[in-house]
Short mmCIF file of C-alpha atoms (C1' of nucleotides) in Angstrom, two decimals:
data_model
loop_
_atom_site.label_atom_id
_atom_site.label_comp_id
_atom_site.label_asym_id
_atom_site.label_seq_id
_atom_site.Cartn_x
_atom_site.Cartn_y
_atom_site.Cartn_z
CA MET A 1 0.00 0.00 0.00
CA GLY A 2 1.50 3.29 -1.00
CA THR A 3 1.56 4.81 2.43
CA THR A 4 3.43 7.99 1.72
CA GLN A 5 2.24 9.14 5.15
CA LEU A 6 5.05 8.19 7.45
CA GLU A 7 4.23 11.03 9.82
CA THR A 8 3.71 9.00 12.94
CA VAL A 9 3.38 12.06 15.14
CA PRO A 10 0.72 14.49 13.92
CA GLU A 11 1.71 17.29 16.26
CA PRO A 12 -1.32 19.17 17.59
CA LYS A 13 -1.94 22.46 15.84
CA TYR A 14 -1.88 24.50 19.03
CA TRP A 15 1.47 23.00 19.96
CA HIS A 16 3.05 23.84 16.66
CA LEU A 17 1.44 27.25 16.83
CA LYS A 18 2.94 27.85 20.25
CA THR A 19 6.39 27.03 18.91
CA VAL A 20 6.00 29.37 15.96
CA LEU A 21 4.74 32.15 18.18
CA ALA A 22 7.53 31.63 20.69
CA GLU A 23 10.12 32.02 17.94
CA ALA A 24 8.38 35.12 16.66
CA LEU A 25 8.41 36.58 20.16
CA ASP A 26 12.16 36.07 20.39
CA SER A 27 12.98 37.55 17.03
CA GLU A 28 10.31 40.05 16.06
CA PHE A 29 8.89 41.51 19.23
CA THR A 30 10.16 43.56 22.11
CA VAL A 31 9.05 43.48 25.75
CA GLY A 32 5.80 45.34 26.27
CA GLU A 33 4.83 45.29 22.64
CA ILE A 34 1.17 44.58 21.86
CA LEU A 35 0.35 41.58 19.68
CA PRO A 36 -2.44 41.61 17.09
CA ASN A 37 -5.76 40.64 18.62
CA GLU A 38 -6.87 37.03 18.87
CA ARG A 39 -9.34 37.11 15.98
CA GLU A 40 -6.73 38.56 13.70
CA LEU A 41 -4.01 36.11 14.78
CA ALA A 42 -6.38 33.16 14.37
CA ALA A 43 -7.25 34.27 10.86
CA ARG A 44 -3.61 34.84 10.01
CA PHE A 45 -2.68 31.30 11.04
CA GLY A 46 -5.83 29.76 9.61
CA VAL A 47 -7.13 28.26 12.83
CA ALA A 48 -10.16 28.74 15.03
CA ARG A 49 -9.86 31.25 17.81
CA ALA A 50 -10.14 28.52 20.43
CA THR A 51 -7.08 26.82 18.99
CA LEU A 52 -5.13 30.05 18.89
CA ARG A 53 -6.12 30.70 22.48
CA GLN A 54 -4.79 27.32 23.53
CA ALA A 55 -1.38 28.34 22.24
CA LEU A 56 -1.56 31.74 23.91
CA GLU A 57 -2.56 30.15 27.20
CA GLN A 58 0.56 27.99 27.16
CA LEU A 59 2.77 30.96 26.44
CA GLU A 60 1.13 32.94 29.22
CA LEU A 61 1.67 30.01 31.60
CA GLU A 62 5.35 30.08 30.70
CA GLY A 63 5.51 33.77 31.46
CA ARG A 64 6.12 34.86 27.88
CA LEU A 65 2.86 36.71 27.35
CA GLN A 66 0.53 38.80 29.43
CA ARG A 67 -3.14 39.09 28.52
CA ARG A 68 -5.56 41.64 29.91
CA ARG A 69 -9.24 41.73 29.11
CA GLY A 70 -10.30 44.87 27.32
CA VAL A 71 -6.69 45.75 26.59
CA GLY A 72 -4.84 43.12 24.61
CA THR A 73 -1.95 40.68 24.64
CA THR A 74 1.52 42.00 25.37
CA VAL A 75 4.99 40.52 25.44
CA ALA A 76 5.95 39.88 29.05
CA PRO A 77 9.32 40.81 30.55
CA PRO A 78 11.51 38.00 31.95
CA ARG A 79 10.30 36.66 35.25
CA MET A 80 11.32 38.44 38.41
CA GLY A 81 13.47 36.57 40.85
CA VAL A 82 11.84 36.82 44.27
CA SER A 83 13.63 35.58 47.32
CA VAL A 84 11.67 33.19 49.51
CA GLY A 85 14.59 31.38 51.05
CA SER A 86 15.96 31.34 54.54
CA ALA A 87 17.51 34.78 54.57
CA GLN A 88 17.19 36.00 58.14
CA ASP A 89 15.76 39.33 57.20
CA ARG A 90 12.90 37.71 55.31
CA TRP A 91 11.30 36.56 58.50
CA PRO A 92 7.94 38.09 59.25
CA GLY A 93 8.14 41.51 60.75
CA ALA A 94 11.75 42.15 59.82
CA ALA A 95 12.48 45.58 58.44
CA GLY A 96 13.35 46.05 54.80
CA ASP A 97 11.23 43.34 53.28
CA ASP A 98 8.75 43.90 50.47
CA TRP A 99 5.75 42.91 52.53
CA GLU A 100 2.99 45.22 53.53
CA ALA A 101 0.67 44.19 56.32
CA ALA A 102 -2.94 44.64 55.31
CA ASP A 103 -4.98 43.66 58.29
CA SER A 104 -5.42 41.10 61.00
CA ALA A 105 -8.16 39.21 62.79
CA LEU A 106 -8.84 36.12 64.82
CA SER A 107 -10.08 33.24 62.70
CA VAL A 108 -10.14 29.48 62.38
CA PRO A 109 -7.44 28.34 59.95
CA PRO A 110 -7.97 25.64 57.31
CA ALA A 111 -7.57 22.12 58.63
CA SER A 112 -4.26 21.64 56.82
CA VAL A 113 -2.82 24.70 58.55
CA ALA A 114 -4.18 23.66 61.94
CA ARG A 115 -2.37 20.35 61.51
CA LEU A 116 0.92 22.12 60.85
CA LEU A 117 0.39 24.43 63.80
CA GLY A 118 -0.62 21.62 66.08
CA THR A 119 -3.79 23.41 67.10
CA GLU A 120 -7.31 22.05 67.30
CA THR A 121 -9.29 22.21 64.06
CA ASP A 122 -11.76 24.66 65.57
CA GLU A 123 -9.25 26.80 67.44
CA THR A 124 -8.95 30.45 66.42
CA VAL A 125 -5.53 31.95 65.74
CA HIS A 126 -4.23 35.39 64.82
CA THR A 127 -4.48 35.71 61.05
CA VAL A 128 -2.52 38.40 59.26
CA ARG A 129 -3.04 39.26 55.59
CA ARG A 130 -0.06 40.70 53.80
CA SER A 131 0.78 41.71 50.25
CA ARG A 132 4.18 41.57 48.67
CA VAL A 133 5.05 44.18 46.08
CA THR A 134 8.25 44.04 44.08
CA GLY A 135 9.22 46.47 41.39
CA GLY A 136 5.87 48.20 41.63
CA HIS A 137 3.91 45.04 40.86
CA PRO A 138 2.01 42.81 43.27
CA VAL A 139 3.66 39.39 43.33
CA ALA A 140 2.26 37.60 46.34
CA ALA A 141 -0.62 37.44 48.80
CA GLU A 142 0.00 35.84 52.15
CA LEU A 143 -1.98 34.57 55.08
CA LEU A 144 0.10 34.27 58.24
CA TYR A 145 -1.33 32.18 61.07
CA VAL A 146 -0.05 32.77 64.60
CA PRO A 147 -1.51 30.80 67.52
CA GLY A 148 -2.24 32.80 70.61
CA GLY A 149 0.22 30.65 72.51
CA SER A 150 3.08 31.94 70.38
CA VAL A 151 2.48 35.58 71.22
CA PRO A 152 1.19 35.77 74.79
CA GLU A 153 1.95 39.48 75.07
CA LEU A 154 -0.46 40.27 72.28
CA ALA A 155 -3.40 41.32 74.45
CA ALA A 156 -1.98 44.81 74.63
CA VAL A 157 -2.34 45.40 70.91
CA ASP A 158 -5.56 43.51 70.56
CA VAL A 159 -7.63 46.67 70.60
CA ALA A 160 -6.02 48.19 67.51
CA ALA A 161 -7.66 47.50 64.17
CA GLY A 162 -6.55 46.76 60.60
CA PRO A 163 -2.93 47.32 59.58
CA ALA A 164 -1.92 48.53 63.03
CA ARG A 165 -3.10 45.30 64.59
CA ALA A 166 -1.34 43.31 61.88
CA ARG A 167 1.93 45.08 62.60
CA GLY A 168 1.45 44.38 66.27
CA VAL A 169 1.22 40.66 65.65
CA LEU A 170 4.30 40.75 63.44
CA ARG A 171 6.28 42.70 66.02
CA GLU A 172 5.46 40.23 68.77
CA LEU A 173 6.30 37.31 66.51
CA HIS A 174 9.61 38.84 65.58
CA ALA A 175 10.44 39.48 69.21
CA LEU A 176 9.96 35.79 69.83
CA GLY A 177 13.27 34.99 68.15
CA LEU A 178 12.51 32.64 65.28
CA GLU A 179 15.09 29.90 64.95
CA SER A 180 14.50 28.18 61.65
CA GLU A 181 11.97 27.45 58.98
CA ASP A 182 10.70 24.79 56.69
CA GLN A 183 9.08 25.35 53.31
CA THR A 184 7.07 23.61 50.65
CA VAL A 185 6.13 24.76 47.15
CA GLU A 186 3.26 23.52 45.05
CA LEU A 187 1.11 24.63 42.17
CA GLY A 188 -2.31 26.04 42.90
CA SER A 189 -4.89 28.36 41.45
CA ALA A 190 -5.82 31.73 42.81
CA ARG A 191 -9.00 32.05 44.83
CA ALA A 192 -11.17 35.08 44.12
CA ASP A 193 -9.69 37.19 46.94
CA GLU A 194 -6.11 36.27 46.12
CA ALA A 195 -6.73 36.95 42.45
CA LYS A 196 -7.85 40.47 43.28
CA GLN A 197 -4.73 41.14 45.35
CA LEU A 198 -2.53 39.79 42.56
CA ASP A 199 -4.35 41.68 39.81
CA ARG A 200 -5.26 38.47 38.03
CA LEU A 201 -8.43 36.54 37.24
CA PRO A 202 -9.65 33.85 39.63
CA GLY A 203 -8.11 30.51 38.80
CA ALA A 204 -4.83 32.01 37.63
CA PRO A 205 -1.88 29.68 38.31
CA VAL A 206 0.02 30.47 41.48
CA LEU A 207 2.95 28.99 43.35
CA VAL A 208 1.85 28.26 46.89
CA VAL A 209 4.69 28.57 49.40
CA THR A 210 3.90 27.15 52.82
CA THR A 211 6.38 28.10 55.53
CA ARG A 212 6.61 26.83 59.06
CA TYR A 213 8.45 29.07 61.49
CA PHE A 214 10.04 27.49 64.53
CA ALA A 215 10.85 29.04 67.88
CA HIS A 216 11.85 27.31 71.10
CA GLY A 217 11.56 23.98 69.35
CA ARG A 218 7.89 24.51 68.53
CA THR A 219 5.97 25.63 65.46
CA ALA A 220 5.43 29.30 66.21
CA ALA A 221 3.61 30.29 63.03
CA VAL A 222 2.63 29.12 59.57
CA SER A 223 2.53 31.24 56.45
CA VAL A 224 0.73 30.40 53.21
CA ALA A 225 1.92 32.71 50.46
CA THR A 226 0.61 32.56 46.90
CA TYR A 227 2.95 33.94 44.26
CA ARG A 228 1.97 34.81 40.68
CA ALA A 229 3.32 31.89 38.69
CA ASP A 230 3.44 33.85 35.45
CA THR A 231 5.70 36.65 36.64
CA CYS A 232 7.75 35.10 39.44
CA ARG A 233 10.75 32.85 39.74
CA LEU A 234 11.21 31.84 43.36
CA THR A 235 14.78 31.84 44.65
CA PHE A 236 15.93 29.75 47.59
CA GLY A 237 19.02 29.55 49.66
CA ASP A 238 21.27 32.24 48.25
CA SER A 239 23.79 30.00 49.90
CA GLY A 240 26.83 32.08 49.08
CA GLY A 241 25.14 34.67 51.21
CA VAL A 242 25.91 37.28 48.60
CA ARG A 243 23.42 37.32 45.83
CA ILE A 244 20.01 38.85 45.71
CA HIS A 245 17.75 38.42 42.71
CA GLU A 246 18.94 39.72 39.40
CA ASP A 247 15.85 40.02 37.19
CA GLN A 248 17.90 39.47 34.10
CA GLU A 249 17.64 35.75 33.44
CA ARG A 250 15.79 34.27 30.50
CA GLN A 251 14.38 30.80 30.47
CA ALA A 252 15.56 28.57 27.64
CA SER A 253 13.17 26.26 25.84
CA MET B 1 -37.92 48.84 34.62
CA GLY B 2 -38.34 45.85 36.88
CA THR B 3 -34.71 44.92 37.15
CA THR B 4 -35.00 42.07 39.59
CA GLN B 5 -31.47 41.04 38.53
CA LEU B 6 -29.18 42.51 41.12
CA GLU B 7 -26.59 39.77 40.65
CA THR B 8 -23.55 41.93 40.06
CA VAL B 9 -21.17 38.98 39.89
CA PRO B 10 -22.31 36.33 37.40
CA GLU B 11 -19.75 33.75 38.39
CA PRO B 12 -18.49 31.79 35.36
CA LYS B 13 -20.16 28.43 34.96
CA TYR B 14 -16.91 26.49 34.91
CA TRP B 15 -15.84 28.15 38.14
CA HIS B 16 -19.02 27.26 39.93
CA LEU B 17 -18.83 23.78 38.43
CA LYS B 18 -15.31 23.34 39.73
CA THR B 19 -16.47 24.23 43.24
CA VAL B 20 -19.36 21.80 43.07
CA LEU B 21 -17.14 19.02 41.78
CA ALA B 22 -14.48 19.72 44.41
CA GLU B 23 -17.05 19.34 47.15
CA ALA B 24 -18.34 16.15 45.59
CA LEU B 25 -14.79 14.79 45.46
CA ASP B 26 -14.36 15.43 49.17
CA SER B 27 -17.61 13.89 50.24
CA GLU B 28 -18.67 11.29 47.71
CA PHE B 29 -15.54 9.87 46.15
CA THR B 30 -12.53 7.95 47.32
CA VAL B 31 -8.97 8.10 45.98
CA GLY B 32 -8.58 6.15 42.77
CA GLU B 33 -12.27 6.06 42.00
CA ILE B 34 -13.28 6.62 38.38
CA LEU B 35 -15.60 9.52 37.60
CA PRO B 36 -18.35 9.32 34.98
CA ASN B 37 -17.03 10.23 31.54
CA GLU B 38 -16.98 13.81 30.31
CA ARG B 39 -20.00 13.55 28.02
CA GLU B 40 -22.07 12.14 30.82
CA LEU B 41 -20.91 14.69 33.38
CA ALA B 42 -21.56 17.54 30.96
CA ALA B 43 -25.09 16.30 30.33
CA ARG B 44 -25.69 15.82 34.02
CA PHE B 45 -24.72 19.42 34.79
CA GLY B 46 -26.40 20.82 31.68
CA VAL B 47 -23.29 22.37 30.15
CA ALA B 48 -21.25 21.86 27.01
CA ARG B 49 -18.39 19.43 27.22
CA ALA B 50 -15.88 22.24 26.70
CA THR B 51 -17.19 23.99 29.80
CA LEU B 52 -17.09 20.82 31.84
CA ARG B 53 -13.53 20.24 30.65
CA GLN B 54 -12.51 23.71 31.79
CA ALA B 55 -13.56 22.77 35.32
CA LEU B 56 -11.78 19.41 35.14
CA GLU B 57 -8.60 21.05 33.91
CA GLN B 58 -8.54 23.32 36.95
CA LEU B 59 -9.03 20.40 39.29
CA GLU B 60 -6.29 18.46 37.55
CA LEU B 61 -3.98 21.48 37.85
CA GLU B 62 -4.65 21.49 41.57
CA GLY B 63 -3.77 17.84 41.81
CA ARG B 64 -7.27 16.68 42.67
CA LEU B 65 -7.94 14.70 39.49
CA GLN B 66 -5.94 12.61 37.12
CA ARG B 67 -7.07 12.16 33.53
CA ARG B 68 -5.75 9.58 31.12
CA ARG B 69 -6.75 9.32 27.51
CA GLY B 70 -8.51 6.09 26.65
CA VAL B 71 -8.99 5.32 30.31
CA GLY B 72 -10.93 7.95 32.19
CA THR B 73 -10.79 10.49 34.99
CA THR B 74 -9.83 9.30 38.44
CA VAL B 75 -9.62 10.91 41.86
CA ALA B 76 -5.97 11.68 42.56
CA PRO B 77 -4.24 10.91 45.85
CA PRO B 78 -2.81 13.82 47.87
CA ARG B 79 0.38 15.21 46.42
CA MET B 80 3.64 13.55 47.32
CA GLY B 81 6.14 15.58 49.26
CA VAL B 82 9.47 15.37 47.44
CA SER B 83 12.58 16.75 49.02
CA VAL B 84 14.59 19.14 46.86
CA GLY B 85 16.25 21.08 49.63
CA SER B 86 19.82 21.24 50.77
CA ALA B 87 20.03 17.85 52.44
CA GLN B 88 23.60 16.70 51.93
CA ASP B 89 22.62 13.32 50.64
CA ARG B 90 20.56 14.83 47.85
CA TRP B 91 23.65 16.02 46.07
CA PRO B 92 24.26 14.40 42.71
CA GLY B 93 25.84 11.02 42.95
CA ALA B 94 25.15 10.47 46.62
CA ALA B 95 23.91 7.05 47.54
CA GLY B 96 20.35 6.49 48.62
CA ASP B 97 18.63 9.10 46.52
CA ASP B 98 15.70 8.39 44.22
CA TRP B 99 17.57 9.33 41.08
CA GLU B 100 18.48 6.95 38.34
CA ALA B 101 21.09 8.01 35.84
CA ALA B 102 19.88 7.42 32.31
CA ASP B 103 22.75 8.42 30.07
CA SER B 104 25.32 11.05 29.39
CA ALA B 105 26.90 12.88 26.50
CA LEU B 106 28.78 16.02 25.60
CA SER B 107 26.49 18.79 24.41
CA VAL B 108 26.06 22.54 24.26
CA PRO B 109 23.75 23.68 27.06
CA PRO B 110 21.01 26.30 26.62
CA ALA B 111 22.23 29.87 26.82
CA SER B 112 20.62 30.39 30.22
CA VAL B 113 22.52 27.42 31.64
CA ALA B 114 25.79 28.52 30.07
CA ARG B 115 25.36 31.87 31.80
CA LEU B 116 24.95 30.18 35.16
CA LEU B 117 27.94 27.94 34.53
CA GLY B 118 30.07 30.78 33.31
CA THR B 119 30.95 28.93 30.13
CA GLU B 120 30.90 30.20 26.58
CA THR B 121 27.56 29.89 24.81
CA ASP B 122 29.00 27.40 22.31
CA GLU B 123 31.08 25.40 24.77
CA THR B 124 30.20 21.73 25.24
CA VAL B 125 29.77 20.30 28.72
CA HIS B 126 29.02 16.89 30.18
CA THR B 127 25.27 16.44 30.16
CA VAL B 128 23.66 13.77 32.30
CA ARG B 129 20.01 12.80 32.03
CA ARG B 130 18.42 11.40 35.15
CA SER B 131 14.95 10.31 36.22
CA ARG B 132 13.57 10.51 39.70
CA VAL B 133 11.12 7.85 40.80
CA THR B 134 9.30 8.03 44.11
CA GLY B 135 6.74 5.56 45.31
CA GLY B 136 6.86 3.75 42.00
CA HIS B 137 5.87 6.81 40.00
CA PRO B 138 8.10 9.04 37.89
CA VAL B 139 8.14 12.51 39.43
CA ALA B 140 11.01 14.35 37.80
CA ALA B 141 13.29 14.49 34.79
CA GLU B 142 16.63 16.21 35.17
CA LEU B 143 19.40 17.49 32.98
CA LEU B 144 22.67 17.96 34.86
CA TYR B 145 25.36 20.07 33.21
CA VAL B 146 28.97 19.63 34.29
CA PRO B 147 31.74 21.64 32.61
CA GLY B 148 34.86 19.69 31.75
CA GLY B 149 36.83 21.97 34.04
CA SER B 150 34.88 20.71 37.04
CA VAL B 151 35.80 17.08 36.49
CA PRO B 152 39.30 16.97 35.00
CA GLU B 153 39.72 13.28 35.86
CA LEU B 154 36.84 12.33 33.64
CA ALA B 155 38.88 11.23 30.64
CA ALA B 156 39.23 7.77 32.16
CA VAL B 157 35.52 7.08 32.03
CA ASP B 158 34.96 8.86 28.77
CA VAL B 159 34.94 5.65 26.82
CA ALA B 160 31.99 4.08 28.63
CA ALA B 161 28.55 4.59 27.16
CA GLY B 162 25.04 5.30 28.46
CA PRO B 163 24.24 4.83 32.14
CA ALA B 164 27.78 3.76 32.98
CA ARG B 165 29.17 6.99 31.62
CA ALA B 166 26.49 8.96 33.47
CA ARG B 167 27.47 7.33 36.74
CA GLY B 168 31.07 8.13 36.04
CA VAL B 169 30.33 11.81 35.73
CA LEU B 170 28.31 11.76 38.93
CA ARG B 171 31.06 9.95 40.80
CA GLU B 172 33.68 12.46 39.75
CA LEU B 173 31.39 15.34 40.63
CA HIS B 174 30.69 13.90 44.04
CA ALA B 175 34.37 13.36 44.69
CA LEU B 176 34.85 17.06 44.08
CA GLY B 177 33.33 17.94 47.43
CA LEU B 178 30.38 20.18 46.76
CA GLU B 179 30.10 22.99 49.25
CA SER B 180 26.72 24.59 48.82
CA GLU B 181 23.88 25.16 46.46
CA ASP B 182 21.45 27.71 45.24
CA GLN B 183 17.99 27.02 43.84
CA THR B 184 15.15 28.61 41.93
CA VAL B 185 11.66 27.32 41.23
CA GLU B 186 9.35 28.41 38.45
CA LEU B 187 6.38 27.16 36.50
CA GLY B 188 6.97 25.65 33.08
CA SER B 189 5.42 23.22 30.66
CA ALA B 190 6.85 19.85 29.76
CA ARG B 191 8.68 19.47 26.48
CA ALA B 192 7.95 16.35 24.46
CA ASP B 193 10.92 14.40 25.84
CA GLU B 194 10.27 15.40 29.42
CA ALA B 195 6.59 14.59 29.05
CA LYS B 196 7.48 11.06 27.98
CA GLN B 197 9.72 10.56 30.99
CA LEU B 198 7.04 11.89 33.31
CA ASP B 199 4.25 9.86 31.71
CA ARG B 200 2.32 12.99 30.80
CA LEU B 201 1.28 14.79 27.63
CA PRO B 202 3.51 17.51 26.20
CA GLY B 203 2.68 20.88 27.69
CA ALA B 204 1.74 19.44 31.07
CA PRO B 205 2.52 21.88 33.89
CA VAL B 206 5.82 21.25 35.63
CA LEU B 207 7.82 22.89 38.39
CA VAL B 208 11.26 23.69 37.08
CA VAL B 209 13.93 23.54 39.77
CA THR B 210 17.25 25.04 38.75
CA THR B 211 20.13 24.23 41.09
CA ARG B 212 23.64 25.62 41.07
CA TYR B 213 26.24 23.50 42.83
CA PHE B 214 29.32 25.23 44.18
CA ALA B 215 32.75 23.80 44.84
CA HIS B 216 35.96 25.64 45.58
CA GLY B 217 34.11 28.93 45.30
CA ARG B 218 33.09 28.27 41.72
CA THR B 219 29.95 26.98 40.02
CA ALA B 220 30.78 23.31 39.55
CA ALA B 221 27.53 22.18 37.96
CA VAL B 222 23.99 23.21 37.14
CA SER B 223 20.94 21.01 37.30
CA VAL B 224 17.57 21.69 35.67
CA ALA B 225 14.95 19.35 37.07
CA THR B 226 11.33 19.35 35.97
CA TYR B 227 8.85 17.97 38.50
CA ARG B 228 5.28 16.95 37.76
CA ALA B 229 3.26 19.85 39.13
CA ASP B 230 0.09 17.80 39.49
CA THR B 231 1.50 15.11 41.76
CA CYS B 232 4.37 16.81 43.59
CA ARG B 233 4.76 19.17 46.50
CA LEU B 234 8.37 20.30 46.71
CA THR B 235 9.86 20.45 50.19
CA PHE B 236 12.80 22.65 51.12
CA GLY B 237 14.99 22.98 54.10
CA ASP B 238 13.77 20.32 56.48
CA SER B 239 15.55 22.61 58.83
CA GLY B 240 14.95 20.59 61.95
CA GLY B 241 16.93 17.96 60.14
CA VAL B 242 14.44 15.32 61.16
CA ARG B 243 11.52 15.17 58.87
CA ILE B 244 11.19 13.45 55.57
CA HIS B 245 8.07 13.74 53.45
CA GLU B 246 4.87 12.41 54.88
CA ASP B 247 2.52 11.91 51.94
CA GLN B 248 -0.47 12.38 54.18
CA GLU B 249 -1.25 16.05 53.82
CA ARG B 250 -4.36 17.34 52.19
CA GLN B 251 -4.61 20.80 50.65
CA ALA B 252 -7.37 23.00 51.97
CA SER B 253 -9.39 25.14 49.60
"C1'" DC C 1 -18.49 53.83 22.30
"C1'" DA C 2 -15.55 50.39 19.70
"C1'" DG C 3 -12.32 46.85 20.58
"C1'" DT C 4 -10.29 43.51 23.54
"C1'" DG C 5 -9.98 39.09 25.89
"C1'" DG C 6 -13.22 35.70 28.58
"C1'" DT C 7 -16.97 32.43 28.43
"C1'" DC C 8 -19.97 29.14 26.24
"C1'" DT C 9 -22.20 26.17 22.80
"C1'" DA C 10 -23.04 21.98 19.83
"C1'" DG C 11 -21.25 19.71 17.17
"C1'" DA C 12 -17.06 16.74 14.70
"C1'" DC C 13 -13.11 13.83 14.35
"C1'" DC C 14 -8.76 11.79 16.24
"C1'" DA C 15 -5.50 9.05 19.39
"C1'" DC C 16 -5.29 6.05 22.72
"C1'" DT C 17 -6.55 2.11 25.99
"C1'" DA C 18 -8.38 -2.10 27.20
"C1'" DC C 19 -11.17 -5.83 26.33
"C1'" DT D 1 -13.95 -2.66 18.58
"C1'" DA D 2 -16.16 0.20 22.00
"C1'" DG D 3 -15.28 3.85 24.99
"C1'" DT D 4 -12.30 7.31 26.79
"C1'" DG D 5 -10.07 11.85 26.86
"C1'" DG D 6 -7.66 15.22 23.38
"C1'" DT D 7 -8.13 18.36 19.54
"C1'" DC D 8 -10.61 21.46 16.58
"C1'" DT D 9 -14.26 24.27 14.49
"C1'" DA D 10 -17.42 28.34 13.67
"C1'" DG D 11 -20.06 30.58 15.54
"C1'" DA D 12 -22.38 33.61 19.76
"C1'" DC D 13 -22.59 36.63 23.65
"C1'" DC D 14 -20.49 38.81 27.85
"C1'" DA D 15 -17.26 41.77 30.81
"C1'" DC D 16 -14.01 44.88 30.76
"C1'" DT D 17 -10.90 48.82 29.15
"C1'" DG D 18 -9.90 53.14 27.34
"C1'" DA D 19 -10.75 56.94 24.24
#
DNA sequence: CAGTGGTCTAGACCACTAC
DNA sequence: TAGTGGTCTAGACCACTGA
């Protein structure tokens, strides 16, 4: 049988399209430049808009594109390196970090957090909301959970409201003398409230960094920070003790 | 005008659907159980299959579902905790790790890797491919780049092929006495070759862990490891020095 | 207001798995 | 071969942005 078709791997259209677009981005576009709109691009490549969108979604996931409803699709800058490692001065409440305390309240943490804290599943803890801003852009939203037992002196600040109260919790926690930490990273998707803080749509991919802070041999606090996965590259260790993030790297294919 | 519609936030269908399904997964399904097929689920919820799929994709991204073509959609187990932190015995070539050396060759690394290594962009380096298997499942595919200058003794093993050669490179690297490391994590999508190693489709979301290994004050090697984002939770530090992964956590919404 | 990306539909066919 | 998820189409309408 004259099977001239030896193409055993009919590559999906959107995959090929993604490759073509990625090359075009490297060679023909500059950071910040606006691409033609989706209907136009789809027509130009002879595919349905849904197919074109599948390719764009991949490129956005890889941090190469940024799409904003009502505006358009732009070429994204290289990902920012954001330090989440064990640098001493990154501990909650330390001066000079990029975090801004938003507010604070007493609430019952999710069961997974309660397990890490070692508290009962219905026990309320101090909950601090913070936002991290780097280079003028929001990169992370954090919920910091501090059991009452970790900060016994906190009654004095308990009357203050909002940001002031949040700073009070952080100050007490810092005064505790944190000894070490312990982190995990996993992929998640932004809840509605996180999405708003991060200036993204709900469901946007985020890197969830869960940190346990230890003091006096116990778990003193747990932080759950969600970082924008499209714009951030998390950096750990900085073991040489010298380098901070550089913001100049470019991911290779 | 009788505007009884004060619903200012018409939540997208797929978003609501995802929430409903997530609750059903918690209460009515057990790990490993097979869900009804997509056409059936779509009919049951009164939506188009594309919309249903959008919800399933989100749940798969969050590690709650696993979908396999030709088979079906199953309820995924909680993510595995995999250690990628600075435990000494995780260094390349150490005994007892989960890595299996696949093969090795001389090749020109991507520009981004060459920059980290401090080599010329057209300079060849030893390149070792490894796979990491945990609990019987493939979790990561790694490319380890070792400049010739880091392992001058390597000529002796240069004749061996495949896995033997790979192990030779690792042995020499280990003998070098690595001092510290430096890591970054970012979101990526699996290339075709990585996807095959990870038993996923191309484009599947992965966590890319880039590690720089230092010896004698220089960058001795660079590793680029891609972890399955759906099944893995990366753990760093283990600062207490006691805990290994537990595999029993469950992510809260 | 016009133009953008985001959501949704109702189909079709393909690639793969397992029986 | 039957049944699954994966890809693709050609439309439609909606939510948002900025002039």
